[in-house]
Amino acid sequence: PTFKYNTKQRLGRGFSLDELKEAGISRKKALSIGICVDHRRRNRSVESLQANVQRLNEYKSKLVVLKKGATDQPPVAQLVGTIQPLQKPELRTRARAITEEEKK
């Protein structure tokens, strides 16, 4: 792939086992609550690992687990579509003149 397409951030096939471990979620639990797991993935950078762990923790905080057969639970609306879309990166900064402090 060219640089244009190689730098775009895309949704993958699932979270790595290291990301799940950092977030405190077991592999079987992740599969039972709707989190995809890709056992082949490896984390090459700490930044992407932390970003995905943060996404998992945010997902866990919003998650509502209903017990099977319980009747006294409040009604919950089911979400449809992309649950957690990727955050778009910041736009490029405009060119500007170099200041005296930056020249030093």
PDB file of N, CA, C and O in Angstrom, residues 9-42:
ATOM      1  N   GLN A   9      -6.071   4.947   9.845  1.00  0.00           N
ATOM      2  CA  GLN A   9      -6.405   4.041  10.935  1.00  0.00           C
ATOM      3  C   GLN A   9      -7.741   3.381  10.618  1.00  0.00           C
ATOM      4  O   GLN A   9      -8.725   4.041  10.293  1.00  0.00           O
ATOM      5  N   ARG A  10      -7.766   2.044  10.693  1.00  0.00           N
ATOM      6  CA  ARG A  10      -8.965   1.297  10.347  1.00  0.00           C
ATOM      7  C   ARG A  10      -9.355   0.385  11.509  1.00  0.00           C
ATOM      8  O   ARG A  10      -8.524   0.017  12.328  1.00  0.00           O
ATOM      9  N   LEU A  11     -10.610   0.033  11.528  1.00  0.00           N
ATOM     10  CA  LEU A  11     -11.062  -0.962  12.500  1.00  0.00           C
ATOM     11  C   LEU A  11     -10.518  -2.317  12.081  1.00  0.00           C
ATOM     12  O   LEU A  11     -10.554  -2.675  10.906  1.00  0.00           O
ATOM     13  N   GLY A  12      -9.996  -3.080  13.030  1.00  0.00           N
ATOM     14  CA  GLY A  12      -9.407  -4.372  12.718  1.00  0.00           C
ATOM     15  C   GLY A  12     -10.392  -5.505  12.919  1.00  0.00           C
ATOM     16  O   GLY A  12     -11.605  -5.314  12.995  1.00  0.00           O
ATOM     17  N   ARG A  13      -9.851  -6.699  13.052  1.00  0.00           N
ATOM     18  CA  ARG A  13     -10.683  -7.879  13.240  1.00  0.00           C
ATOM     19  C   ARG A  13     -10.975  -8.160  14.705  1.00  0.00           C
ATOM     20  O   ARG A  13     -11.760  -9.037  15.015  1.00  0.00           O
ATOM     21  N   GLY A  14     -10.307  -7.462  15.583  1.00  0.00           N
ATOM     22  CA  GLY A  14     -10.561  -7.674  16.999  1.00  0.00           C
ATOM     23  C   GLY A  14      -9.411  -7.154  17.829  1.00  0.00           C
ATOM     24  O   GLY A  14      -8.394  -6.692  17.326  1.00  0.00           O
ATOM     25  N   PHE A  15      -9.574  -7.244  19.138  1.00  0.00           N
ATOM     26  CA  PHE A  15      -8.561  -6.779  20.075  1.00  0.00           C
ATOM     27  C   PHE A  15      -7.565  -7.910  20.346  1.00  0.00           C
ATOM     28  O   PHE A  15      -7.928  -9.083  20.338  1.00  0.00           O
ATOM     29  N   SER A  16      -6.316  -7.536  20.603  1.00  0.00           N
ATOM     30  CA  SER A  16      -5.290  -8.536  20.884  1.00  0.00           C
ATOM     31  C   SER A  16      -5.450  -9.042  22.316  1.00  0.00           C
ATOM     32  O   SER A  16      -6.114  -8.424  23.154  1.00  0.00           O
ATOM     33  N   LEU A  17      -4.809 -10.162  22.591  1.00  0.00           N
ATOM     34  CA  LEU A  17      -4.884 -10.748  23.928  1.00  0.00           C
ATOM     35  C   LEU A  17      -4.197  -9.856  24.954  1.00  0.00           C
ATOM     36  O   LEU A  17      -4.632  -9.782  26.111  1.00  0.00           O
ATOM     37  N   ASP A  18      -3.134  -9.145  24.543  1.00  0.00           N
ATOM     38  CA  ASP A  18      -2.449  -8.224  25.463  1.00  0.00           C
ATOM     39  C   ASP A  18      -3.357  -7.060  25.853  1.00  0.00           C
ATOM     40  O   ASP A  18      -3.358  -6.622  27.002  1.00  0.00           O
ATOM     41  N   GLU A  19      -4.127  -6.549  24.884  1.00  0.00           N
ATOM     42  CA  GLU A  19      -5.044  -5.442  25.169  1.00  0.00           C
ATOM     43  C   GLU A  19      -6.138  -5.881  26.138  1.00  0.00           C
ATOM     44  O   GLU A  19      -6.494  -5.147  27.057  1.00  0.00           O
ATOM     45  N   LEU A  20      -6.653  -7.081  25.936  1.00  0.00           N
ATOM     46  CA  LEU A  20      -7.672  -7.601  26.839  1.00  0.00           C
ATOM     47  C   LEU A  20      -7.109  -7.806  28.242  1.00  0.00           C
ATOM     48  O   LEU A  20      -7.776  -7.507  29.238  1.00  0.00           O
ATOM     49  N   LYS A  21      -5.870  -8.284  28.327  1.00  0.00           N
ATOM     50  CA  LYS A  21      -5.238  -8.504  29.623  1.00  0.00           C
ATOM     51  C   LYS A  21      -5.046  -7.188  30.366  1.00  0.00           C
ATOM     52  O   LYS A  21      -5.293  -7.101  31.570  1.00  0.00           O
ATOM     53  N   GLU A  22      -4.612  -6.139  29.644  1.00  0.00           N
ATOM     54  CA  GLU A  22      -4.429  -4.816  30.264  1.00  0.00           C
ATOM     55  C   GLU A  22      -5.761  -4.261  30.774  1.00  0.00           C
ATOM     56  O   GLU A  22      -5.805  -3.581  31.798  1.00  0.00           O
ATOM     57  N   ALA A  23      -6.843  -4.527  30.045  1.00  0.00           N
ATOM     58  CA  ALA A  23      -8.158  -4.022  30.430  1.00  0.00           C
ATOM     59  C   ALA A  23      -8.822  -4.892  31.489  1.00  0.00           C
ATOM     60  O   ALA A  23      -9.877  -4.534  32.019  1.00  0.00           O
ATOM     61  N   GLY A  24      -8.234  -6.041  31.796  1.00  0.00           N
ATOM     62  CA  GLY A  24      -8.790  -6.914  32.828  1.00  0.00           C
ATOM     63  C   GLY A  24      -9.976  -7.733  32.355  1.00  0.00           C
ATOM     64  O   GLY A  24     -10.884  -8.027  33.131  1.00  0.00           O
ATOM     65  N   ILE A  25      -9.961  -8.124  31.090  1.00  0.00           N
ATOM     66  CA  ILE A  25     -11.053  -8.925  30.526  1.00  0.00           C
ATOM     67  C   ILE A  25     -10.464 -10.238  30.027  1.00  0.00           C
ATOM     68  O   ILE A  25      -9.472 -10.236  29.295  1.00  0.00           O
ATOM     69  N   SER A  26     -11.070 -11.353  30.405  1.00  0.00           N
ATOM     70  CA  SER A  26     -10.590 -12.638  29.902  1.00  0.00           C
ATOM     71  C   SER A  26     -11.097 -12.846  28.480  1.00  0.00           C
ATOM     72  O   SER A  26     -12.041 -12.189  28.028  1.00  0.00           O
ATOM     73  N   ARG A  27     -10.473 -13.780  27.780  1.00  0.00           N
ATOM     74  CA  ARG A  27     -10.836 -14.032  26.379  1.00  0.00           C
ATOM     75  C   ARG A  27     -12.277 -14.527  26.267  1.00  0.00           C
ATOM     76  O   ARG A  27     -13.047 -14.059  25.430  1.00  0.00           O
ATOM     77  N   LYS A  28     -12.664 -15.447  27.122  1.00  0.00           N
ATOM     78  CA  LYS A  28     -14.023 -15.999  27.072  1.00  0.00           C
ATOM     79  C   LYS A  28     -15.059 -14.946  27.457  1.00  0.00           C
ATOM     80  O   LYS A  28     -16.139 -14.891  26.869  1.00  0.00           O
ATOM     81  N   LYS A  29     -14.743 -14.124  28.435  1.00  0.00           N
ATOM     82  CA  LYS A  29     -15.661 -13.059  28.842  1.00  0.00           C
ATOM     83  C   LYS A  29     -15.852 -12.059  27.710  1.00  0.00           C
ATOM     84  O   LYS A  29     -16.959 -11.586  27.448  1.00  0.00           O
ATOM     85  N   ALA A  30     -14.749 -11.725  27.014  1.00  0.00           N
ATOM     86  CA  ALA A  30     -14.821 -10.781  25.894  1.00  0.00           C
ATOM     87  C   ALA A  30     -15.746 -11.307  24.805  1.00  0.00           C
ATOM     88  O   ALA A  30     -16.583 -10.566  24.276  1.00  0.00           O
ATOM     89  N   LEU A  31     -15.617 -12.572  24.488  1.00  0.00           N
ATOM     90  CA  LEU A  31     -16.476 -13.144  23.454  1.00  0.00           C
ATOM     91  C   LEU A  31     -17.939 -13.175  23.892  1.00  0.00           C
ATOM     92  O   LEU A  31     -18.845 -13.023  23.078  1.00  0.00           O
ATOM     93  N   SER A  32     -18.176 -13.344  25.197  1.00  0.00           N
ATOM     94  CA  SER A  32     -19.554 -13.428  25.673  1.00  0.00           C
ATOM     95  C   SER A  32     -20.238 -12.060  25.738  1.00  0.00           C
ATOM     96  O   SER A  32     -21.462 -11.993  25.704  1.00  0.00           O
ATOM     97  N   ILE A  33     -19.464 -10.978  25.846  1.00  0.00           N
ATOM     98  CA  ILE A  33     -20.079  -9.639  25.928  1.00  0.00           C
ATOM     99  C   ILE A  33     -19.963  -8.859  24.625  1.00  0.00           C
ATOM    100  O   ILE A  33     -20.236  -7.670  24.582  1.00  0.00           O
ATOM    101  N   GLY A  34     -19.555  -9.525  23.548  1.00  0.00           N
ATOM    102  CA  GLY A  34     -19.589  -8.895  22.230  1.00  0.00           C
ATOM    103  C   GLY A  34     -18.320  -8.188  21.808  1.00  0.00           C
ATOM    104  O   GLY A  34     -18.370  -7.314  20.944  1.00  0.00           O
ATOM    105  N   ILE A  35     -17.176  -8.554  22.376  1.00  0.00           N
ATOM    106  CA  ILE A  35     -15.903  -7.966  21.974  1.00  0.00           C
ATOM    107  C   ILE A  35     -15.178  -8.986  21.104  1.00  0.00           C
ATOM    108  O   ILE A  35     -14.954 -10.127  21.529  1.00  0.00           O
ATOM    109  N   CYS A  36     -14.798  -8.599  19.900  1.00  0.00           N
ATOM    110  CA  CYS A  36     -14.077  -9.497  19.009  1.00  0.00           C
ATOM    111  C   CYS A  36     -12.639  -9.651  19.477  1.00  0.00           C
ATOM    112  O   CYS A  36     -12.013  -8.696  19.913  1.00  0.00           O
ATOM    113  N   VAL A  37     -12.123 -10.875  19.377  1.00  0.00           N
ATOM    114  CA  VAL A  37     -10.757 -11.180  19.802  1.00  0.00           C
ATOM    115  C   VAL A  37      -9.992 -11.724  18.611  1.00  0.00           C
ATOM    116  O   VAL A  37     -10.469 -12.619  17.912  1.00  0.00           O
ATOM    117  N   ASP A  38      -8.804 -11.156  18.365  1.00  0.00           N
ATOM    118  CA  ASP A  38      -7.922 -11.635  17.306  1.00  0.00           C
ATOM    119  C   ASP A  38      -6.651 -12.145  17.965  1.00  0.00           C
ATOM    120  O   ASP A  38      -5.797 -11.362  18.380  1.00  0.00           O
ATOM    121  N   HIS A  39      -6.523 -13.455  18.099  1.00  0.00           N
ATOM    122  CA  HIS A  39      -5.388 -14.035  18.813  1.00  0.00           C
ATOM    123  C   HIS A  39      -4.086 -13.903  18.037  1.00  0.00           C
ATOM    124  O   HIS A  39      -3.002 -14.091  18.589  1.00  0.00           O
ATOM    125  N   ARG A  40      -4.150 -13.556  16.743  1.00  0.00           N
ATOM    126  CA  ARG A  40      -2.930 -13.426  15.928  1.00  0.00           C
ATOM    127  C   ARG A  40      -2.294 -12.057  16.041  1.00  0.00           C
ATOM    128  O   ARG A  40      -1.134 -11.886  15.692  1.00  0.00           O
ATOM    129  N   ARG A  41      -3.053 -11.064  16.499  1.00  0.00           N
ATOM    130  CA  ARG A  41      -2.536  -9.697  16.543  1.00  0.00           C
ATOM    131  C   ARG A  41      -1.434  -9.531  17.565  1.00  0.00           C
ATOM    132  O   ARG A  41      -1.472 -10.113  18.637  1.00  0.00           O
ATOM    133  N   ARG A  42      -0.439  -8.700  17.226  1.00  0.00           N
ATOM    134  CA  ARG A  42       0.636  -8.339  18.136  1.00  0.00           C
ATOM    135  C   ARG A  42       0.663  -6.821  18.230  1.00  0.00           C
ATOM    136  O   ARG A  42       0.459  -6.132  17.233  1.00  0.00           O
TER     137      ARG A  42
END
